[in-house]
Coordinates of C-alpha atoms in Angstrom, one line a residue:
Chain A
M21 CA -19.3 9.9 -24.7
R22 CA -20.6 11.6 -21.6
T23 CA -19.8 15.3 -22.2
D24 CA -20.6 16.6 -18.7
V25 CA -18.5 14.0 -17.0
T26 CA -15.6 14.4 -19.4
V27 CA -15.5 18.2 -19.1
V28 CA -15.3 18.2 -15.3
F29 CA -12.8 15.3 -15.5
L30 CA -10.5 17.2 -17.9
V31 CA -10.5 20.4 -15.9
F32 CA -9.2 18.5 -12.9
F33 CA -6.7 16.6 -15.0
L34 CA -5.4 19.8 -16.5
L35 CA -5.1 21.3 -13.0
V36 CA -2.9 18.5 -11.7
T37 CA -0.8 18.5 -14.8
V38 CA 0.1 22.2 -14.2
L39 CA 0.7 21.4 -10.6
G40 CA 3.0 18.6 -11.5
F41 CA 5.3 20.9 -13.4
I42 CA 5.1 23.8 -11.0
A43 CA 6.1 21.3 -8.2
A44 CA 9.7 21.5 -9.3
R45 CA 9.9 25.0 -7.8
W46 CA 8.1 24.1 -4.6
R47 CA 10.6 24.2 -1.6
Q48 CA 13.2 24.4 -4.3
G49 CA 16.3 22.2 -4.2
D50 CA 19.0 21.1 -6.6
L51 CA 17.1 18.5 -8.6
D52 CA 20.4 17.1 -9.9
R53 CA 20.9 15.4 -6.6
L54 CA 19.2 12.0 -6.0
D55 CA 17.9 12.9 -2.5
E56 CA 16.4 16.1 -3.9
W57 CA 14.7 14.4 -6.9
G58 CA 13.9 11.1 -5.3
L59 CA 13.2 12.2 -1.7
A60 CA 12.3 15.9 -2.2
G61 CA 15.3 16.8 0.0
R62 CA 13.8 15.0 3.1
R63 CA 11.9 18.2 3.9
F64 CA 8.2 17.2 4.2
G65 CA 6.4 18.2 7.3
T66 CA 3.4 16.5 9.0
I67 CA 0.7 17.7 6.7
V68 CA 2.5 17.1 3.4
T69 CA 3.6 13.7 4.6
W70 CA 0.0 12.9 5.6
F71 CA -1.2 13.7 2.1
L72 CA 1.7 12.0 0.4
L73 CA 1.5 8.7 2.3
G74 CA -2.3 8.8 2.1
G75 CA -2.1 9.3 -1.7
D76 CA 0.7 6.7 -1.8
L77 CA -0.9 3.8 0.1
Y78 CA -4.5 4.2 -0.7
T79 CA -4.2 3.9 -4.5
A80 CA -6.8 4.1 -7.3
Y81 CA -6.6 0.3 -7.5
T82 CA -7.7 0.2 -3.8
F83 CA -10.7 2.3 -4.6
I84 CA -11.7 0.0 -7.5
A85 CA -10.6 -3.4 -6.2
V86 CA -11.7 -3.3 -2.5
P87 CA -15.3 -2.5 -3.2
A88 CA -15.1 -4.9 -6.2
L89 CA -14.2 -7.7 -3.9
V90 CA -17.0 -6.8 -1.5
F91 CA -19.4 -6.5 -4.4
G92 CA -18.3 -9.9 -5.8
A93 CA -17.4 -11.9 -2.7
G94 CA -18.9 -10.1 0.3
A95 CA -17.5 -9.9 3.8
I96 CA -14.0 -11.2 2.9
G97 CA -13.3 -8.0 1.0
F98 CA -13.6 -6.1 4.3
F99 CA -10.2 -7.5 5.4
A100 CA -8.7 -4.3 4.1
V101 CA -10.0 -2.7 7.3
P102 CA -8.2 -4.8 9.9
Y103 CA -5.2 -4.7 7.5
T104 CA -4.8 -0.9 7.5
L105 CA -5.8 -0.8 11.2
L106 CA -2.8 -3.0 12.1
A107 CA -0.3 -1.4 9.7
F108 CA 0.0 1.9 11.5
P109 CA 0.9 0.7 15.0
I110 CA 3.5 -1.6 13.4
A111 CA 5.0 1.3 11.4
F112 CA 4.9 3.5 14.5
L113 CA 7.3 1.1 16.3
V114 CA 9.6 0.4 13.3
F115 CA 9.9 3.3 10.9
P116 CA 11.1 6.2 13.1
R117 CA 14.1 4.0 13.6
L118 CA 14.6 3.4 9.9
W119 CA 14.2 7.2 9.3
S120 CA 16.9 8.0 11.9
V121 CA 19.4 5.6 10.6
S122 CA 18.8 6.6 7.0
H123 CA 19.1 10.2 7.8
R124 CA 22.4 9.7 9.6
H125 CA 23.9 7.6 6.9
G126 CA 22.3 9.1 3.8
Y127 CA 20.4 6.0 2.9
I128 CA 17.8 6.6 0.1
T129 CA 16.4 3.0 -0.2
A130 CA 15.8 0.1 2.2
A131 CA 18.5 -1.8 0.3
D132 CA 21.0 0.9 1.2
F133 CA 20.1 0.3 4.9
V134 CA 20.4 -3.5 4.6
S135 CA 23.8 -3.1 2.8
G136 CA 25.1 -0.9 5.7
R137 CA 23.6 -3.0 8.5
F138 CA 24.6 -6.5 7.4
G139 CA 27.5 -5.7 5.1
S140 CA 26.1 -8.0 2.5
R141 CA 25.9 -7.0 -1.2
S142 CA 23.9 -10.1 -2.1
L143 CA 21.3 -9.3 0.5
A144 CA 21.1 -5.7 -0.6
L145 CA 20.7 -6.9 -4.2
A146 CA 18.0 -9.3 -3.1
V147 CA 16.1 -6.5 -1.4
A148 CA 16.4 -4.2 -4.4
I149 CA 15.2 -6.8 -6.9
T150 CA 12.3 -7.8 -4.7
G151 CA 11.3 -4.2 -4.4
I152 CA 11.3 -3.6 -8.1
L153 CA 9.6 -6.9 -8.9
A154 CA 6.8 -6.2 -6.5
T155 CA 6.4 -2.6 -7.7
M156 CA 6.2 -3.1 -11.4
P157 CA 2.8 -4.9 -11.5
Y158 CA 1.5 -2.5 -8.9
I159 CA 2.2 0.4 -11.3
A160 CA 0.5 -1.5 -14.1
L161 CA -2.6 -2.0 -11.9
Q162 CA -2.8 1.8 -11.3
L163 CA -3.3 2.0 -15.1
V164 CA -6.2 -0.4 -14.8
G165 CA -7.9 2.1 -12.5
I166 CA -7.5 4.9 -15.1
E167 CA -8.5 2.6 -17.9
V168 CA -11.8 1.7 -16.2
V169 CA -12.8 5.3 -15.6
I170 CA -11.8 6.4 -19.1
A171 CA -14.0 3.6 -20.5
A172 CA -16.8 4.5 -18.2
M173 CA -16.8 8.1 -19.6
G174 CA -17.7 6.5 -23.0
F175 CA -14.3 6.2 -24.7
T176 CA -14.8 2.7 -25.8
A177 CA -13.1 2.7 -29.2
S178 CA -10.9 -0.3 -29.8
G179 CA -7.3 -0.4 -30.9
L180 CA -5.0 2.6 -30.8
A181 CA -7.8 5.2 -30.6
G182 CA -9.1 3.5 -27.5
D183 CA -5.7 3.3 -25.8
L184 CA -4.9 6.9 -26.7
P185 CA -6.4 8.6 -23.6
L186 CA -4.4 6.3 -21.3
I187 CA -1.2 6.8 -23.3
I188 CA -1.6 10.6 -23.1
A189 CA -2.3 10.5 -19.3
F190 CA 0.8 8.4 -18.8
V191 CA 3.1 10.5 -21.0
I192 CA 2.1 13.6 -19.0
L193 CA 2.7 11.7 -15.8
A194 CA 6.2 10.6 -17.0
A195 CA 7.1 14.1 -18.0
Y196 CA 6.4 15.8 -14.7
T197 CA 7.8 13.0 -12.7
Y198 CA 11.0 13.3 -14.7
N199 CA 11.0 17.1 -14.3
S200 CA 9.9 17.5 -10.6
G201 CA 10.7 14.2 -8.9
L202 CA 8.9 13.4 -5.6
R203 CA 7.6 16.9 -5.3
A204 CA 5.1 16.4 -8.1
P205 CA 3.1 13.5 -6.5
A206 CA 3.3 15.3 -3.1
L207 CA 1.6 18.4 -4.5
I208 CA -0.9 16.5 -6.6
A209 CA -1.7 14.3 -3.6
L210 CA -3.3 17.3 -1.9
V211 CA -5.8 17.7 -4.8
K212 CA -6.4 14.0 -5.0
D213 CA -7.2 13.5 -1.4
V214 CA -9.5 16.5 -1.2
L215 CA -11.4 15.0 -4.2
I216 CA -11.5 11.5 -2.7
Y217 CA -12.8 12.8 0.7
I218 CA -15.5 14.8 -1.1
T219 CA -16.5 11.8 -3.2
V220 CA -16.6 9.4 -0.3
I221 CA -18.6 11.7 2.0
A222 CA -21.1 12.5 -0.8
A223 CA -21.4 8.8 -1.6
V224 CA -22.1 7.6 2.0
I225 CA -24.7 10.3 2.4
V226 CA -26.4 10.5 -1.0
I227 CA -26.5 6.9 -2.2
P228 CA -28.1 5.4 0.9
L229 CA -30.8 8.1 0.7
H230 CA -31.6 6.8 -2.8
L231 CA -31.5 3.2 -1.8
G232 CA -33.7 3.4 1.4
G233 CA -31.0 3.7 4.1
Y234 CA -28.2 1.4 5.4
A235 CA -30.6 -1.1 6.8
A236 CA -32.1 -1.6 3.4
I237 CA -28.7 -1.9 1.7
F238 CA -27.4 -4.6 4.1
H239 CA -30.8 -6.3 4.0
S240 CA -30.4 -6.8 0.2
I241 CA -27.1 -8.7 0.7
P242 CA -27.5 -12.5 0.6
Q243 CA -26.8 -14.0 4.1
T244 CA -23.9 -16.1 2.8
R245 CA -22.0 -13.0 1.8
L246 CA -22.9 -10.8 4.7
L247 CA -20.6 -12.7 7.1
L248 CA -17.6 -14.9 6.7
A249 CA -18.5 -18.6 6.4
P250 CA -18.2 -20.2 9.9
S251 CA -15.3 -22.6 10.6
L252 CA -15.8 -26.4 10.3
P253 CA -14.3 -28.9 12.7
N254 CA -11.6 -29.8 10.2
N255 CA -11.3 -26.5 8.3
L256 CA -10.9 -23.0 9.7
G257 CA -12.1 -21.7 6.3
A258 CA -12.7 -18.0 5.8
S259 CA -11.9 -17.0 9.4
S260 CA -8.2 -17.9 9.2
A261 CA -8.0 -16.6 5.6
Y262 CA -9.4 -13.2 6.8
A263 CA -7.1 -12.9 9.8
T264 CA -3.9 -13.9 7.9
L265 CA -4.7 -11.7 4.9
A266 CA -5.0 -8.8 7.3
L267 CA -1.9 -9.5 9.3
G268 CA 0.3 -10.4 6.3
S269 CA -0.8 -7.4 4.3
A270 CA -0.2 -5.1 7.3
L271 CA 3.3 -6.4 7.7
A272 CA 4.1 -6.1 4.0
L273 CA 2.6 -2.6 3.5
F274 CA 5.5 -0.5 4.6
L275 CA 8.1 -2.8 3.1
Y276 CA 7.0 -1.6 -0.4
P277 CA 9.6 0.7 -1.9
H278 CA 7.0 3.5 -2.5
A279 CA 6.1 3.4 1.2
V280 CA 9.7 3.6 2.3
T281 CA 10.3 6.5 -0.2
G282 CA 7.3 8.3 1.3
L283 CA 8.5 7.8 4.9
L284 CA 12.1 8.8 4.2
S285 CA 11.0 12.1 2.6
A286 CA 9.7 13.2 6.0
R287 CA 11.5 16.1 7.7
S288 CA 11.9 14.3 11.1
R289 CA 11.2 11.1 12.9
D290 CA 8.5 12.9 14.8
V291 CA 6.7 13.6 11.5
I292 CA 6.4 9.9 11.0
R293 CA 5.3 9.1 14.6
R294 CA 2.6 11.8 14.4
N295 CA 1.4 10.5 11.0
M296 CA 0.9 7.0 12.2
A297 CA -1.7 8.3 14.6
L298 CA -3.2 10.6 11.9
L299 CA -3.2 8.3 8.8
P300 CA -6.1 6.0 10.2
A301 CA -8.4 8.8 8.9
Y302 CA -7.8 7.2 5.5
S303 CA -8.8 3.8 6.9
I304 CA -12.2 5.2 8.0
A305 CA -12.6 6.4 4.4
L306 CA -11.5 2.9 3.2
A307 CA -14.2 1.2 5.3
M308 CA -16.8 3.5 3.7
I309 CA -15.3 2.8 0.2
A310 CA -15.6 -0.9 0.9
A311 CA -19.3 -0.4 1.7
L312 CA -19.7 1.0 -1.8
G313 CA -19.5 -2.6 -3.0
F314 CA -22.7 -3.5 -1.1
M315 CA -24.3 -0.3 -2.3
A316 CA -23.6 -1.4 -5.8
V317 CA -25.3 -4.8 -5.0
A318 CA -28.3 -3.0 -3.6
A319 CA -28.6 -0.7 -6.6
N320 CA -28.5 -3.8 -8.7
V321 CA -26.1 -2.1 -11.2
A322 CA -24.9 -5.4 -12.7
A323 CA -28.4 -6.1 -14.0
K324 CA -28.8 -2.7 -15.8
P325 CA -28.4 -3.1 -19.6
A326 CA -26.4 0.2 -19.9
Y327 CA -23.5 -1.3 -17.9
A328 CA -23.7 -4.9 -19.2
A329 CA -20.9 -4.4 -21.8
Y330 CA -18.6 -2.9 -19.1
F331 CA -19.2 -5.6 -16.6
A332 CA -18.5 -8.2 -19.3
R333 CA -15.2 -6.5 -19.9
Y334 CA -14.0 -5.3 -16.5
G335 CA -15.9 -7.7 -14.2
P336 CA -16.5 -6.6 -10.6
N337 CA -14.0 -3.8 -11.1
F338 CA -16.7 -1.9 -12.8
A339 CA -19.0 -1.9 -9.7
V340 CA -17.9 1.5 -8.3
P341 CA -17.9 3.4 -11.7
A342 CA -21.3 1.9 -12.4
L343 CA -22.6 2.9 -9.0
F344 CA -21.4 6.5 -9.5
L345 CA -22.9 6.7 -13.0
D346 CA -26.2 5.3 -11.7
Q347 CA -26.5 7.5 -8.6
F348 CA -24.7 10.8 -9.2
P349 CA -25.4 13.8 -11.5
G350 CA -23.0 13.9 -14.5
W351 CA -20.8 16.8 -13.2
F352 CA -20.2 15.0 -9.9
V353 CA -19.4 11.7 -11.6
G354 CA -16.7 13.8 -13.3
V355 CA -15.3 14.8 -9.8
A356 CA -15.4 11.2 -8.6
F357 CA -13.7 9.8 -11.8
A358 CA -11.1 12.6 -11.6
A359 CA -10.5 11.5 -8.0
I360 CA -9.9 7.9 -9.1
A361 CA -7.7 8.7 -12.1
I362 CA -5.6 11.2 -10.1
G363 CA -5.5 8.7 -7.3
A364 CA -3.7 6.4 -9.8
L365 CA -1.2 9.0 -10.9
V366 CA 0.1 9.8 -7.4
P367 CA 1.1 6.3 -6.4
A368 CA 2.3 5.5 -10.0
A369 CA 4.7 8.4 -9.8
I370 CA 6.0 7.5 -6.3
M371 CA 6.3 3.9 -7.2
S372 CA 8.3 4.6 -10.3
I373 CA 10.6 7.0 -8.4
A374 CA 11.1 4.4 -5.7
A375 CA 11.9 1.7 -8.2
A376 CA 14.2 4.0 -10.0
N377 CA 16.0 4.8 -6.7
L378 CA 16.5 1.1 -6.1
F379 CA 17.7 0.3 -9.5
T380 CA 20.1 3.2 -9.7
R381 CA 21.6 2.9 -6.3
N382 CA 21.5 -0.8 -5.5
I383 CA 21.8 -2.5 -8.9
Y384 CA 23.3 -0.2 -11.5
R385 CA 25.8 1.6 -9.1
D386 CA 26.6 -1.4 -6.9
L387 CA 27.1 -3.9 -9.8
F388 CA 28.4 -1.8 -12.7
H389 CA 29.4 1.7 -11.8
R390 CA 30.8 1.9 -8.3
S391 CA 31.8 5.6 -8.7
L392 CA 28.4 6.8 -9.7
S393 CA 27.3 9.8 -7.7
G394 CA 25.8 13.3 -7.7
A395 CA 24.3 14.5 -10.9
A396 CA 25.0 11.3 -12.9
E397 CA 23.2 9.3 -10.3
A398 CA 20.2 11.6 -10.4
T399 CA 20.1 11.6 -14.2
A400 CA 20.3 7.8 -14.3
A401 CA 17.4 7.6 -11.8
K402 CA 15.2 10.0 -13.9
R403 CA 15.8 7.9 -17.0
V404 CA 15.1 4.7 -15.2
S405 CA 11.8 6.1 -13.9
L406 CA 10.8 6.7 -17.6
V407 CA 11.7 3.2 -18.6
I408 CA 9.7 1.7 -15.6
K409 CA 6.6 3.7 -16.5
L410 CA 6.9 2.7 -20.2
G411 CA 7.3 -0.9 -19.2
A412 CA 4.1 -0.7 -17.1
L413 CA 2.2 1.0 -19.9
A414 CA 3.3 -1.7 -22.4
F415 CA 2.3 -4.3 -19.9
I416 CA -1.2 -3.1 -19.7
L417 CA -1.7 -2.3 -23.4
L418 CA -0.2 -5.6 -24.6
L419 CA -1.2 -8.2 -22.0
P420 CA -4.5 -9.0 -20.4
S421 CA -5.0 -7.1 -17.2
Q422 CA -5.5 -10.4 -15.4
Y423 CA -1.7 -10.9 -15.6
A424 CA -1.1 -7.6 -13.7
I425 CA -3.6 -8.7 -11.0
E426 CA -1.9 -12.1 -10.6
L427 CA 1.6 -10.6 -10.5
Q428 CA 0.5 -8.0 -7.9
L429 CA -0.8 -10.9 -5.8
L430 CA 2.6 -12.5 -6.1
G431 CA 4.2 -9.1 -5.3
G432 CA 2.7 -9.1 -1.8
V433 CA 4.1 -12.6 -1.2
W434 CA 7.5 -11.5 -2.5
I435 CA 7.9 -8.1 -0.7
I436 CA 7.2 -9.6 2.7
Q437 CA 10.4 -11.7 2.3
T438 CA 12.4 -8.5 3.0
L439 CA 10.7 -8.3 6.5
P440 CA 13.5 -10.1 8.4
A441 CA 16.2 -7.8 6.9
I442 CA 14.3 -4.5 7.2
L443 CA 11.7 -4.8 9.9
I444 CA 13.7 -6.9 12.3
G445 CA 17.0 -5.4 11.1
V446 CA 16.2 -2.0 12.5
F447 CA 16.0 -3.6 16.0
T448 CA 18.8 -6.1 16.0
P449 CA 21.9 -7.0 14.0
W450 CA 21.6 -10.6 15.3
F451 CA 20.8 -12.2 12.0
R452 CA 23.8 -12.8 9.6
G453 CA 23.6 -11.3 6.1
R454 CA 24.1 -14.6 4.3
A455 CA 21.6 -16.3 6.5
L456 CA 19.0 -13.6 5.7
T457 CA 19.7 -14.1 2.0
L458 CA 19.2 -17.9 2.4
G459 CA 15.9 -17.2 4.2
W460 CA 14.8 -14.8 1.5
L461 CA 15.5 -17.3 -1.2
T462 CA 13.5 -20.0 0.7
G463 CA 10.6 -17.6 1.3
M464 CA 10.5 -16.5 -2.3
A465 CA 10.5 -20.1 -3.6
A466 CA 8.0 -21.3 -1.1
G467 CA 5.6 -18.4 -1.5
T468 CA 5.7 -18.6 -5.3
A469 CA 5.2 -22.3 -5.2
M470 CA 2.1 -21.9 -2.9
V471 CA 0.5 -19.3 -5.2
A472 CA 1.5 -21.4 -8.3
S473 CA -0.3 -24.4 -6.7
L474 CA -3.4 -22.2 -6.7
Q475 CA -2.9 -21.5 -10.5
F476 CA -2.1 -17.8 -9.5
K477 CA -5.8 -17.2 -8.9
S478 CA -5.5 -16.8 -5.2
S479 CA -2.9 -16.2 -2.4
T480 CA -4.9 -18.1 0.2
Y481 CA -3.1 -21.4 0.7
P482 CA -4.8 -24.3 2.4
L483 CA -2.1 -25.4 5.0
H484 CA -2.6 -28.9 6.4
L485 CA -1.8 -29.1 10.1
G486 CA -2.4 -32.8 11.0
G487 CA -6.1 -33.3 10.2
L488 CA -6.8 -29.5 10.3
I489 CA -6.9 -27.3 7.2
V490 CA -5.9 -23.7 7.9
P491 CA -6.4 -21.6 4.8
G492 CA -4.1 -18.6 5.1
Y493 CA -2.2 -15.9 3.2
A494 CA 0.8 -17.4 1.5
A495 CA 2.9 -14.4 2.3
L496 CA 2.5 -15.0 6.0
Y497 CA 3.2 -18.7 5.8
S498 CA 6.3 -18.2 3.6
V499 CA 7.8 -15.5 5.7
I500 CA 7.6 -17.7 8.7
L501 CA 9.6 -20.3 6.8
N502 CA 12.0 -17.5 5.8
L503 CA 12.5 -16.5 9.4
I504 CA 13.1 -20.1 10.6
V505 CA 15.7 -20.7 7.8
A506 CA 17.4 -17.4 8.5
A507 CA 17.6 -18.1 12.3
A508 CA 18.8 -21.6 11.8
A509 CA 21.5 -20.5 9.3
T510 CA 22.6 -17.7 11.7
L511 CA 23.0 -20.2 14.6
V512 CA 25.0 -22.6 12.4
M513 CA 27.3 -19.7 11.3
N514 CA 27.7 -18.6 14.9
A515 CA 28.6 -22.2 15.9
L516 CA 31.1 -22.5 13.1
G517 CA 32.7 -19.2 14.2
V518 CA 32.3 -17.5 10.8
T519 CA 33.4 -13.9 11.0
R520 CA 30.7 -11.3 10.9
A521 CA 30.6 -8.7 8.3
P522 CA 30.9 -5.2 9.9
D523 CA 27.8 -3.3 10.8
E524 CA 28.4 0.4 9.8
T525 CA 25.5 1.6 12.0
S526 CA 25.6 2.0 15.8
P527 CA 22.7 1.8 18.3
E528 CA 22.6 5.6 18.7
D529 CA 21.9 6.0 14.9
Y530 CA 18.4 4.6 15.4
R531 CA 17.2 7.1 18.0
Chain B
M10 CA 16.9 3.1 26.1
N11 CA 18.1 1.1 29.0
A12 CA 16.0 -1.6 30.6
G13 CA 14.3 -0.1 33.7
S14 CA 14.3 3.5 32.4
P15 CA 10.9 5.2 32.2
T16 CA 11.0 5.1 28.4
H17 CA 11.5 1.3 28.5
G18 CA 8.4 0.9 30.7
R19 CA 6.3 3.1 28.4
R20 CA 7.5 1.2 25.4
L21 CA 6.5 -2.1 27.0
F22 CA 3.1 -0.7 27.8
A23 CA 2.5 0.6 24.2
C24 CA 3.6 -2.8 22.8
L25 CA 1.2 -4.6 25.2
L26 CA -1.6 -2.3 24.2
F27 CA -0.9 -2.8 20.5
T28 CA -0.8 -6.5 20.9
I29 CA -4.2 -6.6 22.7
I30 CA -5.8 -4.4 20.0
A31 CA -4.3 -6.5 17.2
A32 CA -5.3 -9.8 18.8
I33 CA -8.9 -8.6 19.0
A34 CA -8.8 -7.3 15.4
L35 CA -7.6 -10.8 14.3
W36 CA -10.0 -12.9 16.5
V37 CA -12.6 -13.3 13.7
P38 CA -15.2 -15.4 15.7
L39 CA -15.5 -12.5 18.1
Y40 CA -17.1 -10.1 15.5
N41 CA -18.3 -12.4 12.7
R42 CA -22.0 -11.8 13.6
V43 CA -24.9 -9.7 12.6
E44 CA -26.2 -8.7 16.0
P45 CA -25.9 -6.3 17.8
S46 CA -26.4 -4.2 14.6
L47 CA -26.2 -0.4 14.7
F48 CA -28.6 1.6 12.5
G49 CA -29.1 -1.5 10.4
V50 CA -25.3 -2.0 9.9
P51 CA -24.3 -5.6 11.0
F52 CA -21.9 -5.9 14.0
F53 CA -19.1 -7.3 11.7
Y54 CA -18.9 -4.0 9.8
W55 CA -19.5 -1.3 12.5
F56 CA -17.3 -3.0 15.1
Q57 CA -14.2 -3.2 12.8
T58 CA -14.8 0.4 11.7
V59 CA -14.9 1.6 15.4
W60 CA -11.8 -0.5 16.0
I61 CA -9.9 1.7 13.6
L62 CA -10.5 4.6 16.0
V63 CA -9.4 2.5 19.0
A64 CA -6.1 1.6 17.2
A65 CA -5.6 5.2 16.2
A66 CA -6.2 6.4 19.8
A67 CA -3.7 3.9 21.1
T68 CA -1.1 5.1 18.5
A69 CA -1.8 8.7 19.5
L70 CA -1.4 7.7 23.2
A71 CA 1.9 6.0 22.4
Y72 CA 3.0 9.2 20.6
R73 CA 2.0 11.3 23.7
L74 CA 4.0 9.0 26.0
G75 CA 7.0 9.6 23.8
V76 CA 7.5 5.9 22.9

């Protein structure tokens, strides 16, 4: 066990645990109400929202997986940069409208909005189920982030003793989320992001000094990994994969329940608009974090005997922890590892709250308990958040982490199927509810089939267009199919003169 | 927001700006090259990082315009 690393790590972990419980009293509200527990009373201003969304969207898994992909596969891993670059202008145009209509009608989830807009219970249910399905493996993946840094500190015992640190971390997380709701991750996000920025800035200055500068780092990367493979006459190859991964991921990002929860907790639509111009600061940090993957190649960490056992167990996901252990003094490794672990707790808390809101509102209440409201609703959501976290914990402890990675891959393909109902739904009520449900079903089936045809190892589907092969993100391909089906079904329903379900929102609600 | 109102025009301008920025960000052959490198960083990497700032500036402009 690395004592210096562990002591610093534990100090920060203790600090955020205390903060998590104190958070209940921060901007105090009645935590027996769902919008107080699950949306912190919709009272967050620009700065808190900036930290909350930053902590929410740039997860621990991002900090581990993006550089791991760059480390293992090279240039393709950098798609995270155009991805987050595109996400904010899209969100700028769409989400102030969703905030306004949700504020006016008391919507807590995206499924609430869909239900009001299209008057379709089946569509709202589809949106809720998709959200929960996409979120569960995402929570599990946050645990992989914690697991890797705990192991890197030298806790390598097998069996229950080895799992114990992770279990303790998660029980603490579950307790303060139950107690404080969305206020806990919001307060903890402040600490997390300060630690992340310190770590990233130190890393991009200190590590290149050790490795002979950026020119030397990029010089050590094999040519085939430094750039994307050029297109062939009959195959667009890595180029179309890169572009569609970026665009598809950008369109999907804010459809995730934890993103919607973060946005709806803002005090005003102006807070959201301002944040979309300010959040790219995290994208700059992400570009630097991606570069850590190349630094790990240049430092040749994979060849060092001290890390061999870890690389055998965690694969490229160990690149960043190994780089830090190799390059930083022990106490600063503690800071960096605390940043990653706390970076897992923040999104895990928000994701479990978001999934709990969806389950309570749009599945439990709508299907089984129509009169559920007030304190009973909030209590149900708190309990569901516990169940969701326990489920994620069991998932990681009992199944190979490869399953969580594959399911999260599918999660992106699934969540984008709610795009026509939510992203387009805030602009126009033109689509019919049932038509959207049919489109959703088609998109879910097609997207899953595409990923299944790749043995769940990749989401880059080789689409054949005549003689040309266009490898692209299955999410983007399947949502296009979804849109075509939804549009066609709407036209058919219009032609048949089927009566429209009432839209409870009016154009003024979106301003 | 009626068609022809000043807000409508500004909104159209912002959408056009975002579309151009997105098209360049997604046009891979444009930046999939090593030269011109900057301080030893290949074009592929520094261009996309700079492009984050361009997209952020465009979003800030749209905010200022009240879109």
